[in-house]
Amino acid sequence: MTIPNILTTIRVFLIPVIILVFYLDWVWAGFWASILFGVAAFTDWLDGYLARRLDQGSAFGAFLDPVADKLTVSVALILITTHYPAISITIATIIIIGREIIISALREWMAKAGQSHLVAVDAVGKWKTAAQMLAIGFLMGSTSEPTAWGFWPGYVLLVLATLLTIWSMAGYLRSAMPVILQSGR
């Protein structure tokens, strides 16, 4: 186990802790769940940085890192949706989770076609991730009464993250379209 893989594994183990803390019957539960989510988001950045810096990339890490990311984000969005059952938050959650499933499948398919470079992470995807992580942090934290001020910044960031999600998905699909069309012949 490399240091980046240990950090990714910690992120996976933080998921049930985030859920447990979020549902504690305590006024600060959402705030602390948000802090734990922030720690998980930081380990996402740190494990990638260390894998590159220490040249500790691995096949296991390449598999586990995106799985950990998608699980952490999906669980957090579902928790937020249970607290704020508004149609706009539900639709944003569905779009973000749906995009992750579609792009994961597309990347796997493109790798089998030997064209994974066409769907590599791009700048829009990185901006989407940043907006998404901040939105989740604010929204999860705002479920605690003392920190409810974070709802509106979180909501605006969630809308931005959703728009960037759609934009990045369209970009990946556009890049993959020649390969998709050629395989349909």
Coordinates of C-alpha atoms in Angstrom, one line a residue:
M1 CA 0.0 0.0 0.0
T2 CA 1.4 3.4 -1.1
I3 CA 0.7 6.6 0.8
P4 CA -1.8 7.8 -1.9
N5 CA -3.7 4.4 -1.7
I6 CA -3.8 4.7 2.1
L7 CA -5.4 8.2 1.8
T8 CA -7.9 6.9 -0.7
T9 CA -8.8 4.0 1.6
I10 CA -9.2 6.4 4.5
R11 CA -11.7 8.4 2.3
V12 CA -13.7 5.2 1.7
F13 CA -13.8 4.5 5.5
L14 CA -14.9 8.1 6.2
I15 CA -18.1 7.6 4.2
P16 CA -20.0 5.6 7.0
V17 CA -18.5 8.0 9.6
I18 CA -19.9 11.0 7.7
I19 CA -23.3 9.3 7.5
L20 CA -23.3 8.5 11.2
V21 CA -22.3 12.0 12.2
F22 CA -24.8 13.6 9.8
Y23 CA -27.7 11.7 11.5
L24 CA -26.6 12.3 15.1
D25 CA -29.3 14.0 17.1
W26 CA -27.1 17.0 17.8
V27 CA -27.4 20.6 16.7
W28 CA -23.8 20.6 15.3
A29 CA -24.1 17.2 13.4
G30 CA -24.3 18.7 9.9
F31 CA -21.4 21.0 10.6
W32 CA -19.2 18.2 11.7
A33 CA -20.3 16.0 8.9
S34 CA -19.4 18.8 6.6
I35 CA -15.9 19.0 8.2
L36 CA -15.4 15.3 7.7
F37 CA -16.5 15.7 4.1
G38 CA -14.0 18.5 3.8
V39 CA -11.3 16.1 5.1
A40 CA -12.3 13.5 2.5
A41 CA -12.2 16.1 -0.3
F42 CA -8.8 17.2 0.9
T43 CA -7.5 13.6 0.8
D44 CA -8.8 13.4 -2.8
W45 CA -6.6 16.2 -3.8
L46 CA -3.7 15.1 -1.6
D47 CA -3.6 11.5 -2.8
G48 CA -3.4 12.6 -6.4
Y49 CA -0.7 15.2 -5.6
L50 CA 1.4 12.6 -3.7
A51 CA 0.9 9.9 -6.4
R52 CA 2.4 12.3 -9.0
R53 CA 5.0 13.9 -6.7
L54 CA 6.3 10.6 -5.2
D55 CA 5.7 8.6 -8.4
Q56 CA 3.4 6.2 -6.5
G57 CA 0.7 5.8 -9.1
S58 CA -0.7 2.3 -9.2
A59 CA -3.4 0.3 -11.0
F60 CA -5.1 -0.2 -7.7
G61 CA -5.1 3.6 -7.0
A62 CA -6.3 4.3 -10.5
F63 CA -9.3 2.0 -9.8
L64 CA -10.0 3.0 -6.2
D65 CA -9.6 6.8 -6.4
P66 CA -12.5 7.5 -8.8
V67 CA -14.7 4.9 -6.9
A68 CA -14.0 6.6 -3.6
D69 CA -14.7 10.0 -5.2
K70 CA -18.0 9.0 -6.7
L71 CA -19.1 7.2 -3.5
T72 CA -18.3 10.1 -1.3
V73 CA -20.0 12.7 -3.5
S74 CA -23.0 10.5 -4.1
V75 CA -23.6 9.7 -0.4
A76 CA -23.1 13.4 0.5
L77 CA -25.6 14.5 -2.1
I78 CA -28.1 11.9 -1.0
L79 CA -27.8 13.1 2.6
I80 CA -28.3 16.7 1.5
T81 CA -31.4 15.7 -0.5
T82 CA -32.9 13.9 2.5
H83 CA -32.5 17.1 4.5
Y84 CA -33.6 19.5 1.7
P85 CA -36.2 17.6 -0.3
A86 CA -36.6 20.5 -2.8
I87 CA -37.1 19.5 -6.4
S88 CA -34.1 21.7 -7.5
I89 CA -31.7 19.9 -5.1
T90 CA -33.1 16.5 -6.1
I91 CA -32.7 17.3 -9.8
A92 CA -29.1 18.6 -9.3
T93 CA -28.3 15.4 -7.3
I94 CA -29.7 13.2 -10.1
I95 CA -27.8 15.1 -12.8
I96 CA -24.5 14.9 -10.9
I97 CA -24.8 11.2 -10.0
G98 CA -26.1 10.3 -13.4
R99 CA -23.2 12.1 -15.1
E100 CA -20.8 10.2 -12.9
I101 CA -22.3 6.9 -14.0
I102 CA -22.4 7.9 -17.7
I103 CA -18.8 9.2 -17.8
S104 CA -17.5 6.2 -15.8
A105 CA -19.0 3.9 -18.3
L106 CA -17.8 6.0 -21.2
R107 CA -14.3 6.1 -19.9
E108 CA -14.3 2.3 -19.5
W109 CA -15.7 1.8 -23.0
M110 CA -13.2 4.2 -24.5
A111 CA -10.3 2.5 -22.7
K112 CA -11.4 -0.8 -24.2
A113 CA -11.4 1.0 -27.6
G114 CA -7.9 2.2 -26.9
Q115 CA -9.1 5.8 -26.9
S116 CA -9.1 6.8 -23.2
H117 CA -7.0 9.9 -24.0
L118 CA -10.1 11.4 -25.6
V119 CA -12.0 11.4 -22.2
A120 CA -9.2 12.4 -19.9
V121 CA -10.1 14.8 -17.1
D122 CA -10.2 18.4 -18.4
A123 CA -10.3 21.9 -16.9
V124 CA -14.1 22.0 -16.9
G125 CA -14.2 18.7 -15.0
K126 CA -11.8 20.1 -12.4
W127 CA -13.9 23.3 -12.0
K128 CA -17.0 21.1 -11.7
T129 CA -15.4 19.1 -8.9
A130 CA -14.3 22.2 -7.0
A131 CA -17.8 23.8 -7.2
Q132 CA -19.4 20.5 -6.3
M133 CA -17.1 19.9 -3.2
L134 CA -17.7 23.5 -2.0
A135 CA -21.4 23.2 -2.6
I136 CA -21.7 20.0 -0.6
G137 CA -19.6 21.4 2.2
F138 CA -21.8 24.5 2.6
L139 CA -25.1 22.6 2.1
M140 CA -24.1 19.8 4.5
G141 CA -22.9 22.3 7.1
S142 CA -26.1 24.4 6.7
T143 CA -28.2 21.5 8.0
S144 CA -27.0 22.4 11.5
E145 CA -29.1 25.3 12.9
P146 CA -26.1 27.4 14.0
T147 CA -24.6 27.3 10.5
A148 CA -27.7 27.7 8.4
W149 CA -26.1 30.8 6.8
G150 CA -24.3 28.4 4.4
F151 CA -27.4 27.3 2.6
W152 CA -27.5 30.1 -0.1
P153 CA -23.8 30.0 -1.0
G154 CA -24.1 26.2 -1.1
Y155 CA -27.2 26.3 -3.2
V156 CA -25.6 28.8 -5.7
L157 CA -22.5 26.6 -5.9
L158 CA -24.7 23.5 -6.5
V159 CA -26.4 25.2 -9.4
L160 CA -23.0 26.2 -10.8
A161 CA -21.7 22.6 -10.2
T162 CA -24.8 21.2 -12.0
L163 CA -24.3 23.5 -15.0
L164 CA -20.6 22.6 -15.1
T165 CA -21.6 18.9 -14.8
I166 CA -23.7 19.2 -17.9
W167 CA -21.1 21.2 -19.8
S168 CA -18.3 18.7 -18.9
M169 CA -20.5 15.7 -19.8
A170 CA -21.3 17.3 -23.2
G171 CA -17.6 17.9 -23.8
Y172 CA -16.7 14.3 -23.0
L173 CA -19.5 12.9 -25.2
R174 CA -18.4 15.3 -28.0
S175 CA -14.8 14.1 -27.8
A176 CA -16.0 10.4 -27.8
M177 CA -18.6 10.8 -30.5
P178 CA -16.3 9.9 -33.5
V179 CA -15.3 6.6 -31.8
I180 CA -18.9 6.0 -30.8
L181 CA -20.2 6.6 -34.3
Q182 CA -17.4 4.5 -35.9
S183 CA -18.2 1.5 -33.6
G184 CA -21.8 1.6 -34.6
R185 CA -21.0 0.7 -38.2

